[in-house]
């Protein structure tokens, strides 16, 4: 009688140690499950002589346990056994993911075709027939072990390949993301510069006609005054014209005309001067910054920004006009990139207007205005405060609003590129990240934000002088 776990190490034939699959040099283990001691002995000797480590079990249940605890490289399985037969043992091994890949070779009677087919259908890889032909047994086992080795190797390579593909995919998607970011940034800056070009072009086009309107208005004013002078002189020298002239003078109300015409002309001149001024500031606003910093008055840029945003500041159906409170310090011209600073002002003020609008969104101002923060319990109107100052080191610009404010989770992320809480198509989430870059990198300054829900928001720009 054999022990249940016969080890064959002492029977190793050195020449056969590297047999088996040839891919790994370890001794391969074969588990024989058979209730016949005679069969076990024959197989044990044959296999051990061939250099395999041999384990034996005498019934299906212990066989399965053995496989689970100590997985062999191959299983030789008898069909006719007490408790559970070979088919059932095979079925159970095949349904367990941990054991299903271990090749099973059935041992059947030579003539029993039905059994062979059934075994193969259940997932066995091969069969050997009793009585055993030693060489045939070894040959079949070698083929199956070789196949298993190749399969294992294939699995390993597949896994390595999958890992490499995964790594590569991660690298690629990272690169793609970076490209998309860059592309968006390009689109954004292109948009800004083409908008600048458009504004500059329109300003240029308007400048010519406005130029001759105001020159002609100057002459028209002079001519009108001369004409009125002549008329008055006529009236003095000939106080009694004939009735036809008197009638016309009355119908056209000459007194009114001579009083009103000079006023009309001077208000037209005022208007055309204003248009010229606006055009000039639009041209200044949209000019491209060169490589060098320029000496400018930042209040000019601020005023133009407010002018451009005028249509958004004025009263809307859902809220009254936003009051802009300006406290401009006495700041001399200083060196900066004015075009870029204007971009920053534009972004901050546009955001402030958005925050005020979102604070009263979709509701009637009267019932919602209490949501805006109040000072001394006085209900406040929508406000934007712009305050500038200068000390020895810095120019400081505060831009505050009493809009909806931000939770700290939002405030922590506002300078990240593409971070936006606005609906798709409304915000790109680039405004503040670009502004941050302009202030910190281009001007060596700082951009800070103080905000909490219901308390409004304040941005503080500090730009060092002489940098
Ligand atoms: N004054 C403010 N009050 C409240 N929230 C603000 C204010 N300014 C910015 N935010 C928040 O910061 C986010 C990011 O602002 P940012 O200007 O970078 O992008 P955006 O305004 O959403 O889009 P855009 O690129 O069109 O400017 C906003 O979506 C908003 O949630
Ligand atoms: Mg914005």
PDB file of C-alpha atoms and ligand atoms in Angstrom, residues 188 347-348 351-356 358 401 403-406 410 413-416 419-422 426-433 451 456-459, ligand 1:
ATOM      1  CA  UNK A 188      -8.272  81.669 -26.409  1.00  0.00           C
ATOM      2  CA  UNK A 347     -11.884  89.216 -16.654  1.00  0.00           C
ATOM      3  CA  UNK A 348     -12.276  90.359 -13.048  1.00  0.00           C
ATOM      4  CA  UNK A 351     -16.719  87.786 -13.348  1.00  0.00           C
ATOM      5  CA  UNK A 352     -18.048  90.295 -10.802  1.00  0.00           C
ATOM      6  CA  UNK A 353     -21.027  91.065 -13.036  1.00  0.00           C
ATOM      7  CA  UNK A 354     -21.639  87.322 -13.509  1.00  0.00           C
ATOM      8  CA  UNK A 355     -21.505  86.801  -9.739  1.00  0.00           C
ATOM      9  CA  UNK A 356     -24.024  89.589  -9.159  1.00  0.00           C
ATOM     10  CA  UNK A 358     -26.014  84.686 -10.475  1.00  0.00           C
ATOM     11  CA  UNK A 401     -18.430  92.887  -5.740  1.00  0.00           C
ATOM     12  CA  UNK A 403     -22.424  89.095  -5.856  1.00  0.00           C
ATOM     13  CA  UNK A 404     -23.056  85.560  -4.706  1.00  0.00           C
ATOM     14  CA  UNK A 405     -19.553  84.895  -3.359  1.00  0.00           C
ATOM     15  CA  UNK A 406     -17.835  81.495  -3.247  1.00  0.00           C
ATOM     16  CA  UNK A 410     -14.585  76.740  -5.236  1.00  0.00           C
ATOM     17  CA  UNK A 413      -9.710  76.083  -7.487  1.00  0.00           C
ATOM     18  CA  UNK A 414     -10.530  79.302  -9.338  1.00  0.00           C
ATOM     19  CA  UNK A 415      -6.981  79.860 -10.623  1.00  0.00           C
ATOM     20  CA  UNK A 416      -6.835  76.400 -12.189  1.00  0.00           C
ATOM     21  CA  UNK A 419     -12.114  75.415 -13.771  1.00  0.00           C
ATOM     22  CA  UNK A 420     -15.565  76.934 -14.152  1.00  0.00           C
ATOM     23  CA  UNK A 421     -18.898  76.697 -12.377  1.00  0.00           C
ATOM     24  CA  UNK A 422     -20.672  78.290 -15.296  1.00  0.00           C
ATOM     25  CA  UNK A 426     -20.811  80.334 -21.053  1.00  0.00           C
ATOM     26  CA  UNK A 427     -17.512  80.006 -19.225  1.00  0.00           C
ATOM     27  CA  UNK A 428     -14.254  78.531 -20.447  1.00  0.00           C
ATOM     28  CA  UNK A 429     -12.685  78.652 -17.006  1.00  0.00           C
ATOM     29  CA  UNK A 430      -9.623  80.349 -18.475  1.00  0.00           C
ATOM     30  CA  UNK A 431     -10.278  83.934 -17.340  1.00  0.00           C
ATOM     31  CA  UNK A 432      -8.730  83.731 -13.896  1.00  0.00           C
ATOM     32  CA  UNK A 433      -5.957  81.302 -14.765  1.00  0.00           C
ATOM     33  CA  UNK A 451     -14.630  85.459  -0.790  1.00  0.00           C
ATOM     34  CA  UNK A 456     -19.298  88.917  -1.975  1.00  0.00           C
ATOM     35  CA  UNK A 457     -15.832  88.653  -3.422  1.00  0.00           C
ATOM     36  CA  UNK A 458     -12.719  90.769  -3.538  1.00  0.00           C
ATOM     37  CA  UNK A 459      -9.715  90.339  -5.786  1.00  0.00           C
TER      38      UNK A 459
HETATM   39  N1  LIG B   1     -16.315  87.587  -8.459  1.00  0.00           N
HETATM   40  C1  LIG B   1     -16.652  86.301  -8.345  1.00  0.00           C
HETATM   41  N2  LIG B   1     -17.651  85.894  -7.520  1.00  0.00           N
HETATM   42  C2  LIG B   1     -18.000  84.603  -7.414  1.00  0.00           C
HETATM   43  N3  LIG B   1     -17.395  83.605  -8.096  1.00  0.00           N
HETATM   44  C3  LIG B   1     -16.389  83.923  -8.921  1.00  0.00           C
HETATM   45  C4  LIG B   1     -15.951  85.284  -9.107  1.00  0.00           C
HETATM   46  N4  LIG B   1     -14.936  85.281  -9.987  1.00  0.00           N
HETATM   47  C5  LIG B   1     -14.730  84.007 -10.351  1.00  0.00           C
HETATM   48  N5  LIG B   1     -15.595  83.164  -9.735  1.00  0.00           N
HETATM   49  C6  LIG B   1     -15.652  81.698  -9.853  1.00  0.00           C
HETATM   50  O1  LIG B   1     -14.441  81.263 -10.411  1.00  0.00           O
HETATM   51  C7  LIG B   1     -14.695  80.466 -11.560  1.00  0.00           C
HETATM   52  C8  LIG B   1     -13.553  80.630 -12.543  1.00  0.00           C
HETATM   53  O2  LIG B   1     -13.518  81.949 -13.073  1.00  0.00           O
HETATM   54  P1  LIG B   1     -12.846  82.204 -14.496  1.00  0.00           P
HETATM   55  O3  LIG B   1     -12.957  83.640 -14.811  1.00  0.00           O
HETATM   56  O4  LIG B   1     -11.494  81.592 -14.511  1.00  0.00           O
HETATM   57  O5  LIG B   1     -13.726  81.344 -15.482  1.00  0.00           O
HETATM   58  P2  LIG B   1     -15.238  81.620 -15.924  1.00  0.00           P
HETATM   59  O6  LIG B   1     -15.643  83.008 -15.584  1.00  0.00           O
HETATM   60  O7  LIG B   1     -16.066  80.515 -15.391  1.00  0.00           O
HETATM   61  O8  LIG B   1     -15.117  81.467 -17.493  1.00  0.00           O
HETATM   62  P3  LIG B   1     -14.366  82.492 -18.516  1.00  0.00           P
HETATM   63  O9  LIG B   1     -13.230  81.722 -19.054  1.00  0.00           O
HETATM   64  O10 LIG B   1     -15.390  82.783 -19.497  1.00  0.00           O
HETATM   65  O11 LIG B   1     -13.916  83.667 -17.706  1.00  0.00           O
HETATM   66  C9  LIG B   1     -16.042  80.944 -12.055  1.00  0.00           C
HETATM   67  O12 LIG B   1     -16.693  79.938 -12.807  1.00  0.00           O
HETATM   68  C10 LIG B   1     -16.765  81.257 -10.764  1.00  0.00           C
HETATM   69  O13 LIG B   1     -17.307  80.101 -10.184  1.00  0.00           O
END
